[in-house]
CSV table of C-alpha atoms in Angstrom, one decimal:
chain,number,residue,atom,x,y,z
A,1280,MET,CA,9.3,-37.5,-7.8
A,1281,SER,CA,11.6,-36.7,-10.7
A,1282,ASP,CA,10.0,-39.0,-13.3
A,1283,THR,CA,7.1,-37.0,-14.9
A,1284,GLY,CA,6.6,-39.4,-17.8
A,1285,ARG,CA,8.4,-37.4,-20.3
A,1286,LEU,CA,11.2,-36.2,-18.0
A,1287,ARG,CA,13.2,-39.0,-16.4
A,1288,ALA,CA,15.4,-36.8,-14.0
A,1289,GLY,CA,15.1,-33.6,-12.1
A,1290,LEU,CA,17.2,-30.5,-11.6
A,1291,TRP,CA,20.5,-30.9,-9.8
A,1292,PRO,CA,20.7,-29.6,-6.3
A,1293,ARG,CA,22.6,-26.3,-7.0
A,1294,THR,CA,20.2,-25.5,-9.8
A,1295,ARG,CA,17.2,-26.2,-7.6
A,1296,ARG,CA,18.6,-23.8,-5.0
A,1297,VAL,CA,18.9,-21.0,-7.6
A,1298,VAL,CA,15.5,-21.6,-9.1
A,1299,PHE,CA,13.4,-22.5,-6.1
A,1300,GLY,CA,15.4,-20.9,-3.3
A,1301,GLY,CA,16.0,-22.0,0.2
A,1302,SER,CA,12.8,-20.7,1.8
A,1303,THR,CA,12.4,-20.3,5.6
A,1304,SER,CA,10.0,-22.6,7.3
A,1305,GLU,CA,7.5,-19.7,7.8
A,1306,ALA,CA,7.7,-18.8,4.1
A,1307,VAL,CA,7.0,-22.5,3.2
A,1308,ARG,CA,4.1,-22.6,5.6
A,1309,SER,CA,2.6,-19.3,4.3
A,1310,GLU,CA,2.8,-20.5,0.7
A,1311,LEU,CA,1.3,-23.9,1.6
A,1312,ARG,CA,-1.6,-22.2,3.5
A,1313,LEU,CA,-2.5,-20.4,0.3
A,1314,ASN,CA,-2.1,-23.4,-1.9
A,1315,THR,CA,-4.1,-25.7,0.3
A,1316,SER,CA,-6.9,-23.1,0.5
A,1317,VAL,CA,-7.1,-23.3,-3.2
A,1318,ASP,CA,-7.0,-27.1,-3.1
A,1319,LEU,CA,-9.9,-27.3,-0.6
A,1320,ALA,CA,-12.1,-25.1,-2.9
A,1321,HIS,CA,-11.0,-26.9,-6.0
A,1322,VAL,CA,-11.6,-30.5,-4.7
A,1323,THR,CA,-15.0,-29.4,-3.2
A,1324,MET,CA,-16.0,-28.0,-6.6
A,1325,LEU,CA,-14.9,-31.2,-8.4
A,1326,ALA,CA,-16.9,-33.3,-6.0
A,1327,GLU,CA,-20.0,-31.1,-6.3
A,1328,ARG,CA,-19.7,-31.4,-10.1
A,1329,GLU,CA,-19.3,-35.2,-9.7
A,1330,MET,CA,-15.9,-35.1,-11.4
A,1331,LEU,CA,-14.4,-36.8,-8.3
A,1332,ASP,CA,-16.3,-39.4,-6.4
A,1333,ARG,CA,-17.1,-38.5,-2.9
A,1334,ALA,CA,-14.7,-41.1,-1.4
A,1335,THR,CA,-11.7,-39.7,-3.3
A,1336,ALA,CA,-12.7,-36.2,-2.6
A,1337,GLY,CA,-13.2,-36.9,1.1
A,1338,ALA,CA,-9.9,-38.6,1.4
A,1339,LEU,CA,-8.1,-35.7,-0.2
A,1340,LEU,CA,-9.9,-33.1,1.9
A,1341,ARG,CA,-9.1,-34.9,5.1
A,1342,GLU,CA,-5.4,-35.3,4.3
A,1343,ILE,CA,-5.2,-31.6,3.3
A,1344,ARG,CA,-7.0,-30.6,6.5
A,1345,GLU,CA,-4.6,-32.7,8.6
A,1346,LEU,CA,-1.6,-31.1,7.0
A,1347,ARG,CA,-3.0,-27.7,7.7
A,1348,ASP,CA,-3.8,-28.7,11.3
A,1349,GLU,CA,-0.2,-29.7,11.8
A,1350,ASP,CA,1.0,-26.5,10.1
A,1351,PHE,CA,2.7,-28.6,7.5
A,1352,ALA,CA,5.4,-29.7,10.0
A,1353,SER,CA,5.8,-33.1,8.3
A,1354,LEU,CA,6.6,-31.5,4.9
A,1355,LEU,CA,9.4,-29.1,6.0
A,1356,ASP,CA,12.2,-31.6,5.6
A,1357,ARG,CA,11.1,-33.1,2.3
A,1358,PRO,CA,13.2,-32.4,-0.8
A,1359,VAL,CA,11.9,-29.9,-3.3
A,1360,PRO,CA,13.0,-31.2,-6.7
A,1361,ARG,CA,10.4,-29.3,-8.8
A,1362,GLY,CA,9.1,-26.6,-6.6
A,1363,LEU,CA,7.2,-26.4,-3.3
A,1364,TYR,CA,3.8,-27.2,-4.7
A,1365,LEU,CA,4.8,-30.3,-6.5
A,1366,MET,CA,6.7,-31.5,-3.3
A,1367,TYR,CA,3.4,-31.1,-1.4
A,1368,GLU,CA,1.5,-32.9,-4.2
A,1369,ASP,CA,4.0,-35.7,-4.2
A,1370,ALA,CA,3.6,-36.1,-0.4
A,1371,LEU,CA,-0.2,-36.5,-0.9
A,1372,ILE,CA,0.4,-39.1,-3.6
A,1373,SER,CA,2.8,-41.0,-1.3
A,1374,ARG,CA,0.3,-41.0,1.5
A,1375,LEU,CA,-2.9,-41.6,-0.5
A,1376,GLY,CA,-1.7,-43.4,-3.6
A,1377,GLU,CA,-1.7,-42.1,-7.1
A,1378,GLU,CA,-5.4,-42.9,-7.7
A,1379,VAL,CA,-6.4,-40.5,-5.0
A,1380,GLY,CA,-3.5,-38.1,-4.6
A,1381,GLY,CA,-3.0,-37.9,-8.4
A,1382,ALA,CA,-6.6,-36.7,-8.9
A,1383,LEU,CA,-6.0,-33.4,-7.1
A,1384,HIS,CA,-4.7,-31.6,-10.1
A,1385,THR,CA,-7.7,-32.4,-12.3
A,1386,ALA,CA,-8.7,-29.5,-14.6
A,1387,ARG,CA,-6.1,-27.0,-13.5
A,1388,SER,CA,-2.5,-26.0,-13.9
A,1389,ARG,CA,0.3,-24.6,-11.7
A,1390,ASN,CA,-0.3,-21.5,-13.9
A,1391,ASP,CA,-3.8,-20.7,-12.8
A,1392,MET,CA,-3.0,-21.8,-9.2
A,1393,LYS,CA,0.0,-19.5,-9.0
A,1394,ALA,CA,-2.1,-16.6,-10.4
A,1395,THR,CA,-4.7,-17.4,-7.8
A,1396,THR,CA,-2.4,-17.6,-4.8
A,1397,THR,CA,-0.7,-14.4,-6.0
A,1398,ALA,CA,-4.0,-12.6,-6.1
A,1399,MET,CA,-5.0,-13.9,-2.6
A,1400,ARG,CA,-1.7,-12.9,-1.1
A,1401,LEU,CA,-1.7,-9.5,-2.8
A,1402,ARG,CA,-5.3,-8.7,-1.6
A,1403,GLY,CA,-4.3,-9.6,1.9
A,1404,GLU,CA,-1.2,-7.4,1.8
A,1405,VAL,CA,-3.1,-4.6,0.2
A,1406,LEU,CA,-5.9,-4.6,2.8
A,1407,ASP,CA,-3.4,-4.7,5.6
A,1408,LEU,CA,-1.4,-1.9,4.1
A,1409,LEU,CA,-4.5,0.2,3.5
A,1410,ASP,CA,-5.3,-0.3,7.2
A,1411,GLU,CA,-1.9,1.3,8.1
A,1412,LEU,CA,-2.3,4.1,5.6
A,1413,ALA,CA,-5.7,4.8,7.2
A,1414,ARG,CA,-4.1,5.0,10.6
A,1415,LEU,CA,-1.6,7.4,9.2
A,1416,ARG,CA,-4.3,9.5,7.7
A,1417,ALA,CA,-6.2,9.5,11.0
A,1418,VAL,CA,-3.0,10.7,12.8
A,1419,LEU,CA,-2.5,13.5,10.2
A,1420,LEU,CA,-6.1,14.6,10.6
A,1421,ALA,CA,-5.9,14.5,14.4
A,1422,ARG,CA,-2.8,16.6,14.5
A,1423,ALA,CA,-4.2,18.9,11.8
A,1424,ARG,CA,-7.2,19.6,13.9
A,1425,ALA,CA,-5.1,20.2,17.0
A,1426,HIS,CA,-2.9,22.7,15.2
A,1427,SER,CA,-5.4,24.4,13.0
A,1428,ARG,CA,-4.4,27.7,14.5
A,1429,THR,CA,-0.7,27.2,14.9
A,1430,VAL,CA,0.5,29.9,12.5
A,1431,MET,CA,3.6,29.3,10.3
A,1432,PRO,CA,4.8,30.4,6.9
A,1433,VAL,CA,4.5,28.1,3.9
A,1434,TYR,CA,7.5,28.1,1.7
A,1435,THR,CA,8.0,28.2,-2.0
A,1436,HIS,CA,11.5,27.8,-3.5
A,1437,PHE,CA,12.6,27.5,0.1
A,1438,GLN,CA,11.6,31.1,0.8
A,1439,PRO,CA,8.7,32.2,3.1
A,1440,ALA,CA,5.7,32.8,0.9
A,1441,MET,CA,2.3,33.0,2.6
A,1442,PRO,CA,0.8,32.6,6.1
A,1443,ILE,CA,-0.8,29.2,6.9
A,1444,THR,CA,-1.0,26.9,9.9
A,1445,TYR,CA,0.8,23.7,10.7
A,1446,GLY,CA,-2.6,22.0,10.8
A,1447,TYR,CA,-3.4,23.3,7.3
A,1448,TYR,CA,-0.1,21.8,6.1
A,1449,LEU,CA,-0.9,18.4,7.6
A,1450,LEU,CA,-4.4,18.5,6.3
A,1451,GLY,CA,-3.0,19.0,2.8
A,1452,VAL,CA,-0.8,15.9,3.2
A,1453,ALA,CA,-3.8,13.9,4.5
A,1454,LEU,CA,-5.9,14.8,1.4
A,1455,ALA,CA,-3.1,13.9,-1.0
A,1456,LEU,CA,-2.6,10.6,0.9
A,1457,GLY,CA,-6.3,9.9,0.5
A,1458,ARG,CA,-5.9,10.2,-3.3
A,1459,GLU,CA,-3.0,7.8,-3.2
A,1460,CYS,CA,-5.2,5.4,-1.3
A,1461,ASP,CA,-7.8,5.8,-4.0
A,1462,ALA,CA,-5.2,4.7,-6.5
A,1463,VAL,CA,-4.4,1.6,-4.5
A,1464,VAL,CA,-8.1,0.8,-4.2
A,1465,HIS,CA,-8.5,1.2,-8.0
A,1466,ALA,CA,-5.4,-0.9,-8.7
A,1467,SER,CA,-6.8,-3.7,-6.6
A,1468,ASP,CA,-10.1,-4.0,-8.3
A,1469,GLU,CA,-9.0,-6.9,-10.5
A,1470,LEU,CA,-8.1,-8.8,-7.4
A,1471,ARG,CA,-11.8,-9.5,-7.1
A,1472,ARG,CA,-11.7,-11.8,-10.2
A,1473,CYS,CA,-10.4,-15.3,-9.4
A,1474,PRO,CA,-7.9,-16.8,-11.9
A,1475,LEU,CA,-8.6,-20.4,-11.0
A,1476,GLY,CA,-10.1,-22.2,-13.9
A,1477,ALA,CA,-8.0,-20.5,-16.6
A,1478,GLY,CA,-5.8,-23.6,-16.6
A,1479,SER,CA,-2.4,-23.6,-18.3
A,1480,VAL,CA,-3.4,-20.8,-20.7
A,1481,ALA,CA,-6.6,-21.7,-22.4
A,1482,GLY,CA,-9.2,-22.8,-19.8
A,1483,SER,CA,-10.4,-26.4,-19.7
A,1484,ASP,CA,-12.5,-28.8,-21.8
A,1485,LEU,CA,-13.7,-30.4,-18.6
A,1486,ASP,CA,-17.1,-29.3,-17.2
A,1487,ILE,CA,-15.8,-27.4,-14.2
A,1488,ASP,CA,-17.5,-24.5,-12.3
A,1489,PRO,CA,-15.0,-21.7,-11.9
A,1490,ALA,CA,-17.7,-19.5,-10.5
A,1491,ARG,CA,-18.0,-21.9,-7.5
A,1492,THR,CA,-14.3,-21.9,-6.7
A,1493,SER,CA,-14.3,-18.1,-7.1
A,1494,THR,CA,-17.1,-17.8,-4.5
A,1495,LEU,CA,-15.4,-20.3,-2.1
A,1496,LEU,CA,-12.2,-18.3,-2.2
A,1497,GLY,CA,-13.8,-14.9,-1.6
A,1498,PHE,CA,-13.6,-13.5,-5.1
A,1499,ASP,CA,-16.5,-11.9,-7.0
A,1500,SER,CA,-16.2,-13.6,-10.3
A,1501,PRO,CA,-14.3,-16.3,-12.3
A,1502,PRO,CA,-11.8,-15.7,-15.2
A,1503,LEU,CA,-13.2,-13.9,-18.2
A,1504,HIS,CA,-10.4,-14.7,-20.6
A,1505,ALA,CA,-7.9,-17.5,-19.8
A,1506,LEU,CA,-5.0,-16.2,-21.8
A,1507,ASP,CA,-5.3,-12.7,-20.3
A,1508,THR,CA,-5.6,-14.2,-16.9
A,1509,ILE,CA,-2.4,-16.3,-17.2
A,1510,ALA,CA,-0.3,-13.8,-19.2
A,1511,SER,CA,-1.1,-10.7,-17.2
A,1512,ARG,CA,0.2,-9.5,-13.8
A,1513,ASP,CA,-0.7,-5.9,-14.5
A,1514,THR,CA,-2.5,-5.7,-11.1
A,1515,VAL,CA,0.9,-6.2,-9.4
A,1516,LEU,CA,2.4,-3.5,-11.6
A,1517,ARG,CA,-0.5,-1.1,-10.9
A,1518,THR,CA,-0.4,-1.8,-7.2
A,1519,LEU,CA,3.4,-1.1,-7.1
A,1520,SER,CA,2.8,2.1,-9.2
A,1521,SER,CA,0.1,3.3,-6.8
A,1522,LEU,CA,2.3,2.6,-3.8
A,1523,CYS,CA,5.1,4.5,-5.5
A,1524,GLY,CA,2.8,7.6,-5.3
A,1525,ALA,CA,2.2,7.1,-1.6
A,1526,ALA,CA,5.8,6.5,-0.8
A,1527,VAL,CA,6.9,9.6,-2.8
A,1528,LEU,CA,4.4,11.7,-0.9
A,1529,LEU,CA,5.7,10.5,2.4
A,1530,SER,CA,9.2,11.2,1.4
A,1531,ARG,CA,8.2,14.8,0.7
A,1532,LEU,CA,6.5,15.0,4.1
A,1533,ALA,CA,9.7,13.7,5.7
A,1534,THR,CA,11.8,16.2,3.9
A,1535,ASP,CA,9.8,19.1,5.3
A,1536,LEU,CA,9.7,17.7,8.8
A,1537,GLN,CA,13.4,17.1,8.8
A,1538,LEU,CA,14.1,20.6,7.5
A,1539,TRP,CA,11.8,22.2,10.1
A,1540,SER,CA,13.4,20.3,12.9
A,1541,THR,CA,16.8,21.7,12.3
A,1542,SER,CA,18.2,24.3,14.7
A,1543,GLU,CA,18.2,26.8,11.9
A,1544,PHE,CA,14.4,26.5,11.6
A,1545,GLY,CA,13.4,25.3,15.1
A,1546,PHE,CA,9.8,24.8,14.1
A,1547,LEU,CA,9.6,21.2,15.3
A,1548,HIS,CA,11.0,19.1,18.2
A,1549,PHE,CA,11.1,15.3,18.2
A,1550,PRO,CA,11.2,13.5,21.6
A,1551,ASP,CA,14.2,11.3,22.4
A,1552,ARG,CA,12.4,8.2,21.3
A,1553,LEU,CA,12.4,9.4,17.7
A,1554,VAL,CA,15.9,10.7,17.4
A,1555,GLY,CA,19.4,9.2,17.5
A,1556,GLY,CA,22.8,10.5,18.7
A,1557,SER,CA,26.2,10.5,17.1
A,1558,SER,CA,29.1,8.1,17.8
A,1559,ALA,CA,31.5,11.0,17.8
A,1560,MET,CA,29.6,14.2,18.4
A,1561,PRO,CA,27.8,14.2,21.8
A,1562,GLN,CA,25.6,17.3,21.1
A,1563,LYS,CA,23.8,15.7,18.1
A,1564,ARG,CA,20.1,14.9,18.0
A,1565,ASN,CA,19.6,13.3,14.6
A,1566,ALA,CA,16.0,12.9,13.3
A,1567,PHE,CA,17.4,9.9,11.3
A,1568,LEU,CA,14.1,8.1,11.1
A,1569,LEU,CA,12.9,10.6,8.6
A,1570,GLU,CA,15.8,9.6,6.4
A,1571,HIS,CA,14.5,6.0,6.4
A,1572,VAL,CA,11.1,7.4,5.3
A,1573,LYS,CA,12.7,9.4,2.5
A,1574,ALA,CA,14.8,6.4,1.3
A,1575,GLY,CA,11.8,4.0,1.5
A,1576,ALA,CA,10.3,5.4,-1.7
A,1577,GLY,CA,13.4,4.2,-3.6
A,1578,THR,CA,12.6,0.6,-2.8
A,1579,VAL,CA,9.1,0.5,-4.3
A,1580,ILE,CA,10.2,2.7,-7.2
A,1581,GLY,CA,13.0,0.2,-7.9
A,1582,ALA,CA,10.6,-2.7,-7.5
A,1583,TRP,CA,8.2,-1.3,-10.1
A,1584,THR,CA,11.0,-0.5,-12.4
A,1585,ALA,CA,12.4,-4.1,-12.0
A,1586,ALA,CA,9.0,-5.7,-12.5
A,1587,ALA,CA,8.2,-3.6,-15.6
A,1588,SER,CA,11.6,-4.3,-17.0
A,1589,MET,CA,11.1,-8.1,-16.5
A,1590,THR,CA,7.7,-7.9,-18.1
A,1591,LYS,CA,8.8,-5.8,-21.0
A,1592,SER,CA,9.1,-7.7,-24.3
A,1593,THR,CA,7.9,-11.1,-22.9
A,1594,PRO,CA,5.4,-13.1,-24.9
A,1595,PHE,CA,1.8,-12.5,-23.9
A,1596,THR,CA,1.4,-15.9,-22.4
A,1597,ASN,CA,2.7,-17.8,-19.3
A,1598,THR,CA,6.3,-16.9,-18.6
A,1599,ILE,CA,8.5,-17.3,-15.6
A,1600,GLU,CA,9.8,-13.7,-16.0
A,1601,VAL,CA,6.3,-12.3,-15.4
A,1602,GLY,CA,4.5,-14.8,-13.1
A,1603,THR,CA,7.5,-15.5,-10.8
A,1604,GLU,CA,10.3,-13.1,-11.2
A,1605,ALA,CA,8.4,-9.8,-11.7
A,1606,VAL,CA,5.9,-10.8,-9.0
A,1607,GLY,CA,8.7,-11.6,-6.7
A,1608,THR,CA,9.8,-8.0,-6.6
A,1609,ALA,CA,6.5,-6.9,-5.1
A,1610,TRP,CA,6.7,-8.6,-1.7
A,1611,PRO,CA,9.8,-6.9,-0.3
A,1612,ALA,CA,8.5,-3.6,-1.7
A,1613,LEU,CA,5.2,-4.0,0.0
A,1614,ALA,CA,7.0,-4.7,3.3
A,1615,SER,CA,9.2,-1.6,2.8
A,1616,VAL,CA,6.2,0.6,2.2
A,1617,ARG,CA,4.5,-0.8,5.3
A,1618,ASP,CA,7.6,0.1,7.3
A,1619,THR,CA,7.7,3.6,5.8
A,1620,VAL,CA,4.0,4.1,6.8
A,1621,LEU,CA,4.6,2.8,10.3
A,1622,LEU,CA,7.5,5.2,10.8
A,1623,SER,CA,5.5,8.1,9.4
A,1624,GLN,CA,2.7,7.4,11.9
A,1625,VAL,CA,5.0,7.8,14.9
A,1626,LEU,CA,6.9,10.7,13.4
A,1627,VAL,CA,3.8,12.8,12.7
A,1628,SER,CA,2.2,12.0,16.0
A,1629,GLY,CA,5.4,12.6,17.9
A,1630,ALA,CA,6.5,15.9,16.2
A,1631,GLN,CA,6.0,18.8,18.6
A,1632,PRO,CA,5.6,22.2,17.0
A,1633,ALA,CA,7.1,25.3,18.4
A,1634,PRO,CA,4.4,27.9,17.8
A,1635,PRO,CA,6.5,31.0,18.9
A,1636,ALA,CA,9.2,30.2,16.4
A,1637,MET,CA,6.7,29.4,13.7
A,1638,SER,CA,4.8,32.6,14.3
A,1639,GLN,CA,7.9,34.8,14.5
A,1640,ARG,CA,9.2,33.5,11.2
A,1641,ALA,CA,5.8,34.2,9.6
A,1642,ARG,CA,5.9,37.8,10.9
A,1643,SER,CA,9.5,38.4,9.9
A,1644,GLY,CA,9.2,36.8,6.5
A,1645,PHE,CA,6.9,39.5,5.0
A,1646,VAL,CA,4.4,36.7,4.3
A,1647,THR,CA,1.4,39.2,4.5
A,1648,ALA,CA,2.8,41.2,1.5
A,1649,THR,CA,0.4,39.7,-0.9
A,1650,ALA,CA,-2.5,40.5,1.4
A,1651,MET,CA,-1.3,44.2,1.5
A,1652,ALA,CA,-1.2,44.3,-2.3
A,1653,ASN,CA,-4.7,43.0,-2.3
A,1654,GLN,CA,-5.8,45.7,0.1
A,1655,LEU,CA,-4.6,48.3,-2.5
A,1656,VAL,CA,-6.4,46.4,-5.2
A,1657,LEU,CA,-9.7,46.9,-3.3
A,1658,THR,CA,-9.1,50.7,-3.4
A,1659,GLY,CA,-8.8,50.6,-7.2
A,1660,VAL,CA,-5.0,50.2,-7.7
A,1661,PRO,CA,-4.1,47.7,-10.5
A,1662,PHE,CA,-2.6,44.6,-9.0
A,1663,ARG,CA,0.7,44.9,-10.9
A,1664,LYS,CA,1.1,48.5,-9.6
A,1665,ALA,CA,0.2,47.4,-6.1
A,1666,HIS,CA,2.6,44.4,-6.4
A,1667,ARG,CA,5.5,46.8,-7.3
A,1668,ALA,CA,4.7,49.2,-4.5
A,1669,VAL,CA,4.7,46.5,-1.8
A,1670,GLY,CA,7.8,44.9,-3.3
A,1671,THR,CA,9.6,48.3,-3.1
A,1672,SER,CA,8.5,48.7,0.5
A,1673,VAL,CA,9.9,45.3,1.4
A,1674,ARG,CA,13.2,46.1,-0.2
A,1675,LYS,CA,13.4,49.4,1.7
A,1676,ALA,CA,12.5,47.7,5.0
A,1677,ILE,CA,15.3,45.1,4.5
A,1678,ASP,CA,17.8,47.8,3.7
A,1679,GLN,CA,16.9,49.5,6.9
A,1680,GLY,CA,17.2,46.3,8.9
A,1681,ALA,CA,13.5,45.9,9.6
A,1682,ASP,CA,11.8,42.5,9.1
A,1683,GLU,CA,8.2,43.7,9.2
A,1684,LEU,CA,6.0,46.2,7.2
A,1685,SER,CA,3.6,48.5,9.0
A,1686,HIS,CA,2.0,50.0,5.9
A,1687,VAL,CA,2.4,50.7,2.2
A,1688,GLU,CA,1.3,53.9,0.5
A,1689,VAL,CA,0.4,54.5,-3.2
A,1690,PRO,CA,-0.3,58.1,-4.2
A,1691,GLY,CA,-4.0,58.7,-4.7
A,1692,SER,CA,-5.1,55.6,-2.7
A,1693,THR,CA,-5.8,54.6,0.9
A,1694,PRO,CA,-2.6,53.1,2.5
A,1695,ALA,CA,-2.5,49.4,3.0
A,1696,ALA,CA,-1.9,48.3,6.6
A,1697,ALA,CA,0.0,45.1,7.4
A,1698,PRO,CA,-2.6,42.6,8.8
A,1699,ARG,CA,-1.9,40.3,11.7
A,1700,VAL,CA,-0.7,36.9,10.3
A,1701,GLU,CA,-3.6,35.2,12.2
A,1702,ASP,CA,-6.1,37.5,10.5
A,1703,SER,CA,-4.5,36.9,7.2
A,1704,VAL,CA,-4.8,33.1,7.7
A,1705,ARG,CA,-8.5,33.5,8.6
A,1706,ASP,CA,-9.2,35.8,5.5
A,1707,HIS,CA,-7.7,33.3,3.1
A,1708,ARG,CA,-10.9,31.3,2.9
A,1709,TYR,CA,-11.3,31.3,-0.9
A,1710,GLY,CA,-9.9,28.8,-3.3
A,1711,GLY,CA,-9.2,26.3,-0.6
A,1712,GLY,CA,-7.0,28.6,1.6
A,1713,PRO,CA,-6.4,28.0,5.3
A,1714,GLY,CA,-9.5,30.0,6.2
A,1715,ALA,CA,-11.6,27.2,4.7
A,1716,PHE,CA,-10.0,24.6,6.9
A,1717,ALA,CA,-13.3,23.2,8.1
A,1718,ASP,CA,-14.6,22.3,4.7
A,1719,ALA,CA,-11.4,20.5,3.6
A,1720,PHE,CA,-11.2,18.7,7.0
A,1721,THR,CA,-14.8,17.4,6.6
A,1722,SER,CA,-14.0,16.1,3.1
A,1723,ALA,CA,-10.9,14.3,4.3
A,1724,ARG,CA,-12.7,12.7,7.3
A,1725,ASP,CA,-15.6,11.6,5.1
A,1726,ASP,CA,-13.1,10.1,2.6
A,1727,LEU,CA,-11.4,8.2,5.4
A,1728,SER,CA,-14.7,6.7,6.5
A,1729,ARG,CA,-15.6,5.7,2.9
A,1730,HIS,CA,-12.3,3.8,2.6
A,1731,ALA,CA,-12.9,2.1,6.0
A,1732,ALA,CA,-16.3,0.9,4.8
A,1733,TRP,CA,-14.7,-0.4,1.5
A,1734,ARG,CA,-12.1,-2.4,3.5
A,1735,ARG,CA,-14.7,-3.7,6.0
A,1736,ASP,CA,-17.0,-4.9,3.2
A,1737,TRP,CA,-14.2,-6.7,1.3
A,1738,ARG,CA,-13.0,-8.4,4.5
A,1739,ALA,CA,-16.5,-9.5,5.4
A,1740,ARG,CA,-16.9,-11.1,2.0
A,1741,ILE,CA,-13.6,-13.0,2.4
A,1742,LYS,CA,-14.6,-14.1,5.9
A,1743,ALA,CA,-18.0,-15.3,4.7
A,1744,ALA,CA,-16.3,-17.2,1.9
A,1745,GLU,CA,-14.0,-18.9,4.4
A,1746,ALA,CA,-17.0,-20.0,6.4
A,1747,GLU,CA,-18.8,-21.2,3.3
A,1748,LEU,CA,-15.7,-23.2,2.2
A,1749,ALA,CA,-15.4,-24.8,5.6
A,1750,SER,CA,-19.1,-25.9,5.5
A,1751,ALA,CA,-18.8,-27.2,1.9
A,1752,VAL,CA,-15.7,-29.2,2.8
A,1753,GLU,CA,-17.5,-30.8,5.8
A,1754,ARG,CA,-20.4,-31.7,3.5
A,1755,VAL,CA,-18.2,-33.4,1.0
A,1756,MET,CA,-16.2,-35.2,3.7
A,1757,GLY,CA,-19.4,-36.4,5.3
A,1758,ALA,CA,-20.7,-37.6,2.1
A,1759,GLY,CA,-17.4,-39.4,1.3
A,1760,SER,CA,-17.5,-41.2,4.7
A,1761,ALA,CA,-21.1,-42.3,4.1
A,1762,HIS,CA,-20.1,-43.5,0.6
A,1763,VAL,CA,-17.2,-45.5,2.0
A,1764,SER,CA,-19.3,-47.2,4.7
């Protein structure tokens, strides 16, 4: 339908393709599933408020249910002159007549509908992504516990610094990833408020019940301020921003794993299923999947940058730049982050440490030097003097071709003996060192359980809302049938 009353013609075909795209059938179905969920809740609310008679409401609900049952097959070949939703609404009008089909859009706008379906899609994607992040955190914790005694050096400025364990390293990444998940959870809080009812930009003068549609669609509350609801997509921006943090963290993890898997380090080995060969060099075993993880951060950073740039300097009201174009950058970015997380799961679980190489490098890297200086401190030597004495001993050992210190002497004090790296790891139990592994592990595990409960509760609310919506639709349809008879 091109004639809208004021407009007598629609967009030409090429322009339509640019604006509305040539969606795949699955993309069309996915969007219509969300749209029709909103329609079922909206029509039910209108009927309950007696703003639609039960016969009209029942006819609409039955037609919408039939389209959903057929998975919208009869709509896939219809032209889309003014967007997918209006194509679908025109189909309802052609089947039911304007008196019935034309009543569907009472007391709402494409603006609050689009905001609502965006929120519903985003909450589903966020919950699914948090599931995968939780699985990755669980893998990190499992591997951390398994290798809590696998000694290795930790590096600063790419030089061996202190003795830790491989498990301690992975536990640190798990804790950091937990904070990134906290950020995603916080960013998604506003997804609990339903935009439906905000209308075009200023609510409605009709006596609707936005709280009812909010409940039926699995939200906690209706719009608080219509203009803010329609103008803002800050939840999308915050979600992308929080996912930038997670992706950046995983890129750093991937950098370390790739470096440690080189022949120069030899700390890690990846099985054949996680490496690739070379088209020209038959000896190569390239841990190339890690490069995909590192690059993945760029996609979500770029998406946030693009969305923020599109939003910048737009009027604080409904705009295509914000509601359509900026939001559109989020979906491929979310898919990219998901792929990055899935790759990280198999890479962390599949990486096989080489304890002898790790331990040897810890011993030969003078990583217990600080512990030796601290031994001197305990005998009354000022730390800076002890630091200089140990540093001098390290330089002399290197000059003599040695790679370990046996002891350090400072006149007037007891000599400091080089501790075993395993003992040094155990003794670093203050300030969150590797000797306090158990406390940090318990905290990370408890945090993982807390996030699981949060996701479980939110999903239960959405599932309960779906059941309530189905029951409410049946009641309205039944009342409509009785009214017709």
